[in-house]
CSV table of C-alpha atoms and ligand atoms in Angstrom, one decimal:
chain,number,residue,atom,x,y,z
A,2,MET,CA,-7.7,-30.8,16.1
A,3,GLN,CA,-9.1,-31.3,12.6
A,4,ALA,CA,-12.9,-31.5,12.5
A,5,PRO,CA,-14.1,-34.7,10.6
A,6,LEU,CA,-15.4,-34.3,7.1
A,7,ASP,CA,-18.9,-35.5,8.0
A,8,ARG,CA,-21.7,-36.1,5.5
A,9,PRO,CA,-25.3,-35.2,4.7
A,10,LEU,CA,-28.2,-37.4,5.9
A,11,SER,CA,-31.6,-37.7,4.3
A,12,PRO,CA,-34.6,-35.8,5.7
A,13,ALA,CA,-36.0,-39.1,7.0
A,14,GLU,CA,-32.8,-40.0,8.7
A,15,LEU,CA,-32.6,-36.6,10.3
A,16,HIS,CA,-36.2,-36.7,11.4
A,17,GLN,CA,-35.5,-40.1,13.0
A,18,LEU,CA,-32.5,-38.8,14.9
A,19,ALA,CA,-33.6,-35.3,15.7
A,20,GLY,CA,-37.4,-35.5,15.7
A,21,GLU,CA,-39.4,-32.3,16.2
A,22,THR,CA,-37.1,-29.7,17.6
A,23,VAL,CA,-39.4,-26.7,17.8
A,24,THR,CA,-42.0,-27.2,20.5
A,25,GLU,CA,-44.5,-25.1,22.5
A,26,THR,CA,-42.4,-25.1,25.7
A,27,GLY,CA,-38.9,-25.5,24.2
A,28,ILE,CA,-36.4,-28.3,24.6
A,29,GLY,CA,-34.0,-26.2,26.7
A,30,PRO,CA,-30.4,-25.2,25.9
A,31,ALA,CA,-28.7,-28.4,27.0
A,32,GLU,CA,-30.9,-30.6,24.7
A,33,ALA,CA,-30.7,-28.1,21.8
A,34,VAL,CA,-26.9,-28.1,22.1
A,35,ARG,CA,-26.8,-31.9,22.3
A,36,LEU,CA,-28.9,-32.2,19.2
A,37,TRP,CA,-26.6,-29.7,17.3
A,38,ASP,CA,-23.4,-31.4,18.5
A,39,GLN,CA,-24.4,-35.0,18.1
A,40,VAL,CA,-26.8,-35.0,15.2
A,41,LEU,CA,-27.2,-31.8,13.1
A,42,ALA,CA,-23.5,-30.6,12.9
A,43,GLN,CA,-22.5,-34.1,11.9
A,44,ALA,CA,-24.8,-33.9,9.0
A,45,CYS,CA,-23.0,-30.8,7.6
A,46,LEU,CA,-19.8,-31.1,5.6
A,47,SER,CA,-16.7,-29.4,7.0
A,48,VAL,CA,-15.9,-27.0,4.2
A,49,ASP,CA,-12.5,-26.3,5.8
A,50,HIS,CA,-11.4,-30.0,5.8
A,51,PRO,CA,-8.0,-30.2,4.0
A,52,ARG,CA,-9.4,-32.8,1.6
A,53,TYR,CA,-12.6,-30.8,0.8
A,54,LEU,CA,-11.6,-29.8,-2.7
A,55,SER,CA,-15.0,-29.3,-4.4
A,56,PHE,CA,-16.8,-26.2,-5.6
A,57,ILE,CA,-14.7,-23.4,-3.9
A,58,PRO,CA,-14.1,-24.4,-0.2
A,59,GLY,CA,-13.2,-22.0,2.6
A,60,ALA,CA,-10.6,-22.1,5.3
A,61,PRO,CA,-11.3,-19.4,8.0
A,62,SER,CA,-8.4,-18.6,10.3
A,63,LYS,CA,-9.0,-19.2,14.0
A,64,ALA,CA,-8.9,-15.5,14.6
A,65,ALA,CA,-11.6,-14.8,12.0
A,66,ALA,CA,-13.8,-17.7,13.2
A,67,ALA,CA,-13.6,-16.6,16.8
A,68,PHE,CA,-14.3,-13.0,16.1
A,69,ASP,CA,-17.4,-14.0,14.1
A,70,MET,CA,-18.9,-15.3,17.3
A,71,LEU,CA,-18.2,-11.9,18.9
A,72,VAL,CA,-19.8,-10.1,16.0
A,73,GLY,CA,-22.8,-12.3,16.3
A,74,ALA,CA,-23.1,-11.7,20.0
A,75,CYS,CA,-23.0,-7.9,19.8
A,76,SER,CA,-25.9,-6.0,18.4
A,77,VAL,CA,-23.9,-3.9,16.0
A,78,TYR,CA,-25.8,-2.5,13.0
A,79,GLY,CA,-23.5,-2.3,10.0
A,80,GLY,CA,-25.6,-0.3,7.6
A,81,SER,CA,-24.8,3.3,8.7
A,82,TRP,CA,-22.0,5.3,10.1
A,83,LEU,CA,-24.4,6.8,12.7
A,84,GLU,CA,-25.1,3.4,14.2
A,85,GLY,CA,-21.9,1.5,13.5
A,86,ALA,CA,-19.1,4.0,13.1
A,87,GLY,CA,-16.4,1.8,14.8
A,88,ALA,CA,-17.4,-1.3,12.8
A,89,VAL,CA,-17.5,0.6,9.5
A,90,TYR,CA,-14.1,2.2,10.2
A,91,ALA,CA,-12.5,-1.2,10.7
A,92,GLU,CA,-14.3,-2.8,7.7
A,93,ASN,CA,-13.1,0.1,5.5
A,94,GLN,CA,-9.5,-0.5,6.6
A,95,ALA,CA,-9.8,-4.1,5.4
A,96,LEU,CA,-11.4,-2.8,2.1
A,97,ARG,CA,-8.5,-0.4,1.7
A,98,TRP,CA,-6.0,-3.2,1.8
A,99,ILE,CA,-7.9,-4.9,-1.0
A,100,ALA,CA,-8.2,-1.7,-3.0
A,101,GLN,CA,-4.5,-1.2,-2.8
A,102,LEU,CA,-3.9,-4.7,-4.0
A,103,VAL,CA,-6.1,-4.1,-7.0
A,104,GLY,CA,-4.4,-0.7,-7.7
A,105,LEU,CA,-7.6,1.4,-7.2
A,106,PRO,CA,-7.2,5.1,-6.3
A,107,ASP,CA,-7.6,6.5,-2.8
A,108,GLU,CA,-11.2,7.5,-3.3
A,109,ALA,CA,-12.2,3.9,-4.1
A,110,GLY,CA,-14.5,2.3,-1.6
A,111,GLY,CA,-17.4,0.0,-1.1
A,112,VAL,CA,-18.9,-2.5,1.3
A,113,PHE,CA,-18.9,-6.1,2.5
A,114,VAL,CA,-21.9,-8.0,1.2
A,115,GLN,CA,-23.2,-11.5,1.6
A,116,GLY,CA,-21.4,-13.1,-1.3
A,117,GLY,CA,-20.2,-12.8,-4.9
A,118,THR,CA,-23.7,-13.2,-6.3
A,119,ILE,CA,-24.9,-10.0,-4.5
A,120,GLY,CA,-21.6,-8.3,-5.1
A,121,ASN,CA,-21.8,-8.9,-8.9
A,122,LEU,CA,-25.4,-7.9,-9.0
A,123,SER,CA,-24.9,-4.7,-7.0
A,124,ALA,CA,-22.0,-3.6,-9.2
A,125,LEU,CA,-23.8,-4.2,-12.4
A,126,VAL,CA,-26.9,-2.3,-11.2
A,127,ALA,CA,-24.6,0.6,-10.4
A,128,ALA,CA,-23.0,0.3,-13.8
A,129,ARG,CA,-26.4,0.5,-15.6
A,130,GLU,CA,-27.5,3.4,-13.5
A,131,SER,CA,-24.3,5.2,-14.3
A,132,ALA,CA,-24.8,4.5,-18.1
A,133,ARG,CA,-28.4,5.7,-17.8
A,134,HIS,CA,-27.3,8.9,-16.2
A,135,LYS,CA,-24.5,9.5,-18.8
A,136,ARG,CA,-26.9,9.0,-21.7
A,137,ALA,CA,-29.4,11.3,-20.2
A,138,LEU,CA,-26.8,14.0,-19.8
A,139,ALA,CA,-25.7,13.5,-23.4
A,140,GLY,CA,-29.3,13.6,-24.6
A,141,ARG,CA,-29.1,10.1,-25.9
A,142,PRO,CA,-32.3,7.9,-25.7
A,143,THR,CA,-32.4,4.8,-23.5
A,144,PRO,CA,-31.5,1.7,-25.7
A,145,ASP,CA,-34.2,-0.8,-26.7
A,146,ARG,CA,-32.4,-3.3,-24.5
A,147,TRP,CA,-29.4,-3.0,-22.2
A,148,ALA,CA,-26.6,-5.6,-22.8
A,149,VAL,CA,-23.4,-6.8,-21.1
A,150,ILE,CA,-20.4,-8.6,-22.5
A,151,THR,CA,-19.5,-12.0,-20.8
A,152,THR,CA,-17.9,-15.3,-21.8
A,153,GLY,CA,-18.7,-19.0,-21.3
A,154,GLU,CA,-16.7,-19.2,-18.1
A,155,THR,CA,-18.3,-16.1,-16.5
A,156,HIS,CA,-19.9,-17.2,-13.3
A,157,SER,CA,-23.6,-18.3,-13.3
A,158,SER,CA,-24.4,-15.6,-10.7
A,159,VAL,CA,-23.4,-12.9,-13.2
A,160,LYS,CA,-25.6,-14.4,-15.9
A,161,LEU,CA,-28.5,-15.0,-13.6
A,162,GLY,CA,-28.3,-11.4,-12.2
A,163,LEU,CA,-28.2,-9.9,-15.7
A,164,ALA,CA,-30.7,-12.1,-17.5
A,165,VAL,CA,-33.3,-12.7,-14.7
A,166,VAL,CA,-33.0,-10.0,-12.1
A,167,MET,CA,-32.0,-7.1,-14.4
A,168,ASP,CA,-33.6,-8.2,-17.7
A,169,VAL,CA,-30.4,-7.4,-19.6
A,170,GLU,CA,-29.1,-9.2,-22.7
A,171,VAL,CA,-26.1,-11.3,-22.0
A,172,VAL,CA,-23.7,-11.2,-25.0
A,173,GLN,CA,-21.5,-14.2,-24.8
A,174,VAL,CA,-18.1,-13.8,-26.4
A,175,PRO,CA,-16.2,-17.1,-27.2
A,176,GLY,CA,-13.3,-17.7,-24.8
A,177,ASP,CA,-9.8,-18.7,-26.0
A,178,GLU,CA,-8.4,-22.2,-25.6
A,179,ARG,CA,-8.4,-21.8,-21.8
A,180,GLY,CA,-11.8,-20.2,-21.6
A,181,ARG,CA,-10.4,-16.7,-21.2
A,182,LEU,CA,-12.2,-13.6,-22.3
A,183,THR,CA,-9.8,-11.6,-24.5
A,184,GLY,CA,-9.8,-8.1,-26.0
A,185,PRO,CA,-9.4,-9.4,-29.6
A,186,ALA,CA,-12.3,-11.8,-29.2
A,187,ILE,CA,-14.6,-9.0,-28.0
A,188,ARG,CA,-13.5,-6.8,-31.0
A,189,SER,CA,-14.2,-9.7,-33.4
A,190,VAL,CA,-17.7,-10.3,-32.0
A,191,LEU,CA,-18.5,-6.6,-32.2
A,192,GLU,CA,-17.9,-6.8,-36.0
A,193,SER,CA,-20.8,-9.1,-36.4
A,194,LEU,CA,-23.3,-7.8,-33.7
A,195,PRO,CA,-26.2,-5.6,-34.9
A,196,GLU,CA,-25.8,-1.9,-34.1
A,197,SER,CA,-29.0,-2.1,-32.0
A,198,VAL,CA,-27.3,-4.6,-29.6
A,199,ILE,CA,-24.0,-2.7,-29.6
A,200,ASP,CA,-25.8,0.5,-28.7
A,201,GLY,CA,-27.2,-1.2,-25.5
A,202,ILE,CA,-23.9,-2.5,-24.2
A,203,PHE,CA,-23.0,-0.7,-21.0
A,204,ALA,CA,-20.5,-3.1,-19.3
A,205,VAL,CA,-18.1,-6.0,-19.7
A,206,VAL,CA,-17.4,-8.5,-17.0
A,207,GLY,CA,-13.9,-9.9,-16.7
A,208,THR,CA,-13.2,-12.9,-14.4
A,209,ALA,CA,-10.0,-13.1,-12.4
A,210,GLY,CA,-10.0,-16.7,-11.5
A,211,SER,CA,-12.9,-18.6,-13.2
A,212,THR,CA,-14.6,-21.1,-10.9
A,213,ASN,CA,-14.3,-24.3,-12.9
A,214,LEU,CA,-10.9,-23.7,-14.4
A,215,GLY,CA,-9.2,-21.1,-12.1
A,216,VAL,CA,-8.0,-19.1,-15.1
A,217,VAL,CA,-7.6,-15.3,-15.3
A,218,ASP,CA,-9.1,-13.4,-18.3
A,219,ASP,CA,-7.0,-11.2,-20.5
A,220,LEU,CA,-7.8,-8.3,-18.2
A,221,ALA,CA,-5.5,-5.8,-20.0
A,222,GLY,CA,-7.0,-6.5,-23.4
A,223,VAL,CA,-10.6,-6.4,-22.0
A,224,ALA,CA,-9.8,-3.1,-20.2
A,225,GLU,CA,-8.5,-1.6,-23.4
A,226,VAL,CA,-11.8,-2.3,-25.3
A,227,ALA,CA,-13.9,-1.1,-22.3
A,228,ALA,CA,-12.0,2.2,-22.3
A,229,GLU,CA,-12.3,2.6,-26.1
A,230,ARG,CA,-16.1,2.0,-25.9
A,231,ASP,CA,-16.7,3.8,-22.7
A,232,TRP,CA,-18.1,0.7,-21.0
A,233,TRP,CA,-18.0,0.0,-17.3
A,234,LEU,CA,-15.4,-2.7,-16.5
A,235,HIS,CA,-16.5,-5.0,-13.7
A,236,ILE,CA,-14.1,-7.7,-12.4
A,237,ASP,CA,-15.4,-10.8,-10.7
A,238,ALA,CA,-12.5,-12.0,-8.6
A,239,ALA,CA,-14.7,-13.8,-6.1
A,240,TYR,CA,-12.4,-16.8,-6.0
A,241,GLY,CA,-9.2,-15.6,-7.6
A,242,GLY,CA,-8.8,-12.1,-6.0
A,243,ALA,CA,-6.7,-13.6,-3.2
A,244,GLY,CA,-4.0,-14.1,-5.9
A,245,LEU,CA,-3.5,-10.4,-5.9
A,246,ALA,CA,-1.6,-10.8,-2.6
A,247,ALA,CA,0.7,-13.4,-4.0
A,248,PRO,CA,3.8,-12.1,-5.9
A,249,SER,CA,4.2,-15.3,-7.8
A,250,VAL,CA,0.9,-14.8,-9.7
A,251,ARG,CA,0.3,-11.0,-9.5
A,252,HIS,CA,1.4,-10.5,-13.1
A,253,LEU,CA,-1.6,-12.5,-14.3
A,254,PHE,CA,-3.9,-9.7,-13.1
A,255,ALA,CA,-2.3,-6.9,-15.1
A,256,GLY,CA,-5.0,-4.5,-16.2
A,257,ILE,CA,-7.2,-5.1,-13.2
A,258,GLU,CA,-6.3,-1.6,-11.9
A,259,ARG,CA,-8.5,-0.1,-14.7
A,260,CYS,CA,-11.7,-1.7,-13.4
A,261,ASP,CA,-14.7,0.4,-12.3
A,262,SER,CA,-15.9,-2.2,-9.8
A,263,PHE,CA,-14.4,-5.3,-8.3
A,264,ILE,CA,-15.4,-8.2,-6.0
A,265,VAL,CA,-13.5,-10.8,-4.0
A,266,ASP,CA,-15.0,-13.2,-1.5
A,267,PRO,CA,-12.8,-13.4,1.6
A,268,HIS,CA,-14.9,-16.5,2.5
A,269,LYS,CA,-13.3,-18.3,-0.3
A,270,TRP,CA,-9.5,-17.9,-0.4
A,271,LEU,CA,-8.9,-15.1,2.2
A,272,PHE,CA,-9.5,-17.1,5.3
A,273,ALA,CA,-12.8,-15.6,6.5
A,274,PRO,CA,-15.9,-17.4,7.5
A,275,PHE,CA,-19.1,-17.3,5.5
A,276,ASP,CA,-20.6,-15.1,4.3
A,277,CYS,CA,-18.4,-12.2,3.2
A,278,CYS,CA,-17.8,-10.5,-0.2
A,279,ALA,CA,-15.8,-7.3,-0.6
A,280,LEU,CA,-17.3,-5.1,-3.2
A,281,LEU,CA,-15.3,-2.0,-4.4
A,282,TYR,CA,-16.0,0.9,-6.7
A,283,ARG,CA,-13.5,3.1,-8.4
A,284,ASP,CA,-15.9,6.0,-7.9
A,285,PRO,CA,-18.3,5.3,-5.0
A,286,VAL,CA,-20.4,8.3,-5.9
A,287,LEU,CA,-21.8,6.4,-8.8
A,288,ALA,CA,-22.7,3.5,-6.7
A,289,ARG,CA,-24.3,5.7,-4.1
A,290,ALA,CA,-26.5,7.3,-6.8
A,291,ALA,CA,-27.8,3.8,-7.7
A,292,HIS,CA,-28.2,2.2,-4.2
A,293,THR,CA,-29.0,4.9,-1.6
A,294,GLN,CA,-32.5,4.2,-0.2
A,295,LYS,CA,-34.5,7.4,0.5
A,296,ALA,CA,-37.3,7.6,3.1
A,297,GLY,CA,-38.2,10.3,5.6
A,298,TYR,CA,-37.3,8.0,8.5
A,299,LEU,CA,-33.8,7.5,7.1
A,300,ASP,CA,-33.0,11.2,6.8
A,301,PRO,CA,-31.0,11.2,10.1
A,302,VAL,CA,-28.7,8.6,8.6
A,303,ALA,CA,-28.0,10.6,5.4
A,304,VAL,CA,-25.7,13.2,7.1
A,305,GLY,CA,-23.0,15.0,4.9
A,306,ASP,CA,-20.6,12.6,3.4
A,307,GLU,CA,-20.5,10.0,6.2
A,308,TRP,CA,-19.8,6.5,4.9
A,309,ASN,CA,-23.0,4.5,5.0
A,310,PRO,CA,-22.3,0.9,3.8
A,311,SER,CA,-25.9,0.4,2.8
A,312,ASP,CA,-25.5,3.1,0.1
A,313,PHE,CA,-23.3,0.7,-2.0
A,314,SER,CA,-25.3,-2.4,-2.6
A,315,ILE,CA,-28.7,-4.0,-2.6
A,316,GLN,CA,-29.4,-4.1,1.1
A,317,LEU,CA,-30.3,-1.9,4.0
A,318,THR,CA,-29.9,-3.6,7.3
A,319,ARG,CA,-26.6,-5.5,7.3
A,320,ARG,CA,-24.4,-7.5,9.7
A,321,ALA,CA,-20.9,-6.0,9.9
A,322,ARG,CA,-19.8,-9.1,8.1
A,323,GLY,CA,-16.4,-7.7,7.2
A,324,LEU,CA,-15.3,-7.7,10.8
A,325,PRO,CA,-14.1,-11.3,11.2
A,326,PHE,CA,-11.9,-10.7,8.1
A,327,TRP,CA,-10.7,-7.4,9.4
A,328,PHE,CA,-9.9,-8.9,12.8
A,329,SER,CA,-7.8,-11.7,11.4
A,330,LEU,CA,-6.0,-9.3,9.0
A,331,ALA,CA,-5.3,-6.9,11.9
A,332,VAL,CA,-4.1,-9.7,14.2
A,333,HIS,CA,-1.8,-11.5,11.7
A,334,GLY,CA,-0.8,-8.7,9.3
A,335,THR,CA,-0.9,-8.7,5.5
A,336,GLN,CA,2.4,-10.6,5.1
A,337,ALA,CA,0.8,-13.7,6.7
A,338,TYR,CA,-1.9,-13.5,4.1
A,339,THR,CA,0.6,-13.4,1.3
A,340,GLU,CA,2.4,-16.4,2.8
A,341,ALA,CA,-0.8,-18.4,3.2
A,342,VAL,CA,-2.0,-17.8,-0.4
A,343,GLU,CA,1.5,-18.6,-1.7
A,344,GLN,CA,1.4,-21.8,0.4
A,345,THR,CA,-1.8,-23.0,-1.4
A,346,LEU,CA,-0.4,-22.0,-4.8
A,347,SER,CA,2.7,-24.1,-4.1
A,348,THR,CA,0.5,-27.1,-3.1
A,349,ALA,CA,-1.5,-26.6,-6.3
A,350,ARG,CA,1.8,-26.7,-8.3
A,351,ALA,CA,2.8,-29.9,-6.5
A,352,GLY,CA,-0.7,-31.3,-7.4
A,353,ARG,CA,-0.3,-30.4,-11.0
A,354,LYS,CA,3.0,-32.3,-11.1
A,355,LEU,CA,1.4,-35.4,-9.5
A,356,ILE,CA,-1.4,-35.3,-12.1
A,357,ASP,CA,1.3,-35.0,-14.9
A,358,GLU,CA,3.1,-38.0,-13.5
A,359,ALA,CA,0.0,-40.2,-13.0
A,360,GLU,CA,-0.5,-42.4,-16.0
A,361,HIS,CA,-4.3,-42.7,-15.2
A,362,LEU,CA,-4.9,-38.9,-15.2
A,363,ARG,CA,-4.8,-36.1,-17.8
A,364,LEU,CA,-4.8,-32.4,-17.0
A,365,LEU,CA,-7.4,-30.7,-19.1
A,366,VAL,CA,-6.5,-27.0,-18.8
A,367,GLU,CA,-3.2,-25.3,-18.0
A,368,PRO,CA,-3.8,-23.8,-14.5
A,369,ASP,CA,-3.3,-20.2,-13.5
A,370,LEU,CA,-4.1,-20.3,-9.8
A,371,SER,CA,-5.1,-23.1,-7.5
A,372,VAL,CA,-7.8,-25.0,-9.4
A,373,LEU,CA,-6.7,-28.1,-11.2
A,374,ILE,CA,-9.1,-29.7,-13.7
A,375,PHE,CA,-8.4,-33.2,-14.9
A,376,GLU,CA,-9.9,-36.4,-16.1
A,377,ARG,CA,-9.4,-40.0,-15.1
A,378,ILE,CA,-8.7,-41.7,-18.4
A,379,GLY,CA,-11.4,-44.3,-19.2
A,380,TRP,CA,-14.0,-43.2,-16.6
A,381,GLU,CA,-17.6,-42.3,-17.4
A,382,GLN,CA,-20.0,-40.3,-15.2
A,383,ALA,CA,-21.0,-43.3,-13.2
A,384,ASP,CA,-17.4,-44.1,-12.3
A,385,TYR,CA,-16.8,-40.5,-11.0
A,386,ASP,CA,-20.1,-40.6,-9.1
A,387,ALA,CA,-19.3,-43.9,-7.4
A,388,TRP,CA,-15.8,-42.9,-6.5
A,389,SER,CA,-16.8,-39.4,-5.3
A,390,SER,CA,-19.6,-40.6,-3.0
A,391,ARG,CA,-17.5,-43.5,-1.6
A,392,ALA,CA,-14.7,-41.0,-0.7
A,393,MET,CA,-17.2,-38.8,1.0
A,394,LEU,CA,-19.0,-41.6,2.9
A,395,GLN,CA,-15.7,-42.9,4.2
A,396,GLY,CA,-14.9,-39.4,5.5
A,397,PHE,CA,-11.8,-39.4,3.3
A,398,ALA,CA,-12.3,-36.6,0.8
A,399,PHE,CA,-14.9,-34.5,-0.9
A,400,VAL,CA,-14.1,-34.2,-4.6
A,401,THR,CA,-17.1,-34.0,-6.9
A,402,PRO,CA,-17.3,-34.5,-10.7
A,403,THR,CA,-17.6,-31.5,-13.0
A,404,LYS,CA,-17.9,-30.9,-16.7
A,405,HIS,CA,-15.6,-29.3,-19.2
A,406,GLU,CA,-16.5,-28.8,-22.8
A,407,GLY,CA,-19.3,-31.3,-22.4
A,408,ARG,CA,-17.0,-34.0,-20.9
A,409,VAL,CA,-17.3,-35.3,-17.4
A,410,CYS,CA,-14.1,-34.8,-15.3
A,411,THR,CA,-13.1,-33.6,-11.9
A,412,ARG,CA,-11.2,-30.8,-10.2
A,413,PHE,CA,-9.3,-29.8,-7.1
A,414,ALA,CA,-10.0,-26.3,-5.8
A,415,ILE,CA,-7.2,-25.6,-3.2
A,416,VAL,CA,-7.7,-22.7,-0.9
A,417,ASN,CA,-6.7,-24.2,2.4
A,418,PRO,CA,-3.1,-23.9,3.5
A,419,MET,CA,-3.6,-27.1,5.6
A,420,THR,CA,-4.1,-29.1,2.3
A,421,THR,CA,-0.8,-30.9,1.5
A,422,PRO,CA,0.7,-32.5,-1.6
A,423,GLU,CA,0.3,-35.8,0.4
A,424,ASP,CA,-3.5,-35.2,0.6
A,425,LEU,CA,-3.6,-34.8,-3.1
A,426,SER,CA,-1.4,-37.8,-3.7
A,427,GLN,CA,-3.7,-40.0,-1.6
A,428,ILE,CA,-6.8,-38.8,-3.5
A,429,ILE,CA,-5.0,-39.4,-6.9
A,430,ASP,CA,-4.1,-42.9,-5.7
A,431,SER,CA,-7.8,-43.6,-4.8
A,432,MET,CA,-8.6,-43.0,-8.5
A,433,ARG,CA,-6.5,-45.9,-9.8
B,502,LIG,C1,-16.0,-16.4,-9.9
B,502,LIG,C2,-17.2,-16.5,-9.0
B,502,LIG,N1,-18.1,-15.5,-9.0
B,502,LIG,C3,-19.2,-15.5,-8.2
B,502,LIG,C4,-19.4,-16.5,-7.3
B,502,LIG,C5,-20.6,-16.5,-6.4
B,502,LIG,O1,-20.2,-16.2,-5.2
B,502,LIG,P1,-21.2,-16.5,-3.9
B,502,LIG,O2,-21.3,-18.0,-3.9
B,502,LIG,O3,-20.3,-16.0,-2.7
B,502,LIG,O4,-22.4,-15.8,-4.1
B,502,LIG,C6,-18.5,-17.6,-7.3
B,502,LIG,C7,-18.8,-18.7,-6.4
B,502,LIG,O5,-18.1,-19.7,-6.4
B,502,LIG,C8,-17.4,-17.6,-8.1
B,502,LIG,O6,-16.4,-18.5,-8.1
């Protein structure tokens, strides 16, 4: 049975309905479950509703969702081989499938982290550490300021991680007409950048499936420049990486196999529950050099070359959060994943046709994957806001406005195989 879409309530409404839930003597399991079922859960949107098409939704398989409960119920520590060997073995098998899709070598490996934000940050910290090490070996001084190449559609998490957390200069290269970062555009920007900035560049971030537009960068062109300049190539495929499993779009990712690090969020388009990001390194030794925590009490964990997931990202204690994804992959097999991703792509293609045929809509960017960005001709911000909140309050659909090139518009992000062309058609009709 499909869970209802539900809707948020205000703090005052929730307080009136739920009151004070944490008390000195406890309210007991029956009352706590009642409160959750009848009040709190109903004030949380169902991200896996077939007409939830905002941001990037999720659509966990039943197997993955069920196994998540088991992971939560077991006290498995996922940070080290010593404590969680069985869990880490299974997680690594799931990572291997992804590494093969990317085209990374056998030695590649990594870890499941909380989400794309932490995945991107961990990869870029490893990239800088590797650059520092290489410069030291070559006897080159540390640059005045480290810098990384991005573009306008690069995800906000990358820019925040670089500028605020790492204090690195974000060099923004103009995208092409679909917002894609391309090799020629990077070369042209390099011609006008001061030598002092160029000297500090240690990485370039390519996006394989931009969040707002769903478009894949010119990965081959970007990889070419990265190789020439000896920069680290990081690929953010948090949303779009699932497309690697789909033969109909695999060609768009050509060049991805040259990356040094890569992320994809199975909680987006690979049917796993929150929160789960697969982070992979071409050479995990470089990541280990950046992320391994050293302390006397941790010495028993650092044994030989055992695989300790906490060595590969910014975290120590970790839930074995890749296990629900692994379980579902093991149960259904990889072919089922290919079919489910192709199913969403075919719904997106049908949606694109419906938009083309609707005289009240205009597609804004040629889609690559399963995001469709379009405008309702004649609508202003207030029209989108009113329509969007009405659709949510009616429990009909969750489709929020967005902006593209300064203009308000809207988009469908389709990752749920249960979303049908009929769902999209009904939403399109509601915009007349
Ligand atoms: C391309 C891209 N990168 C990174 C992120 C951040 O991922 P998370 O929300 O899992 O931290 C997102 C989220 O939508 C994304 O679409």
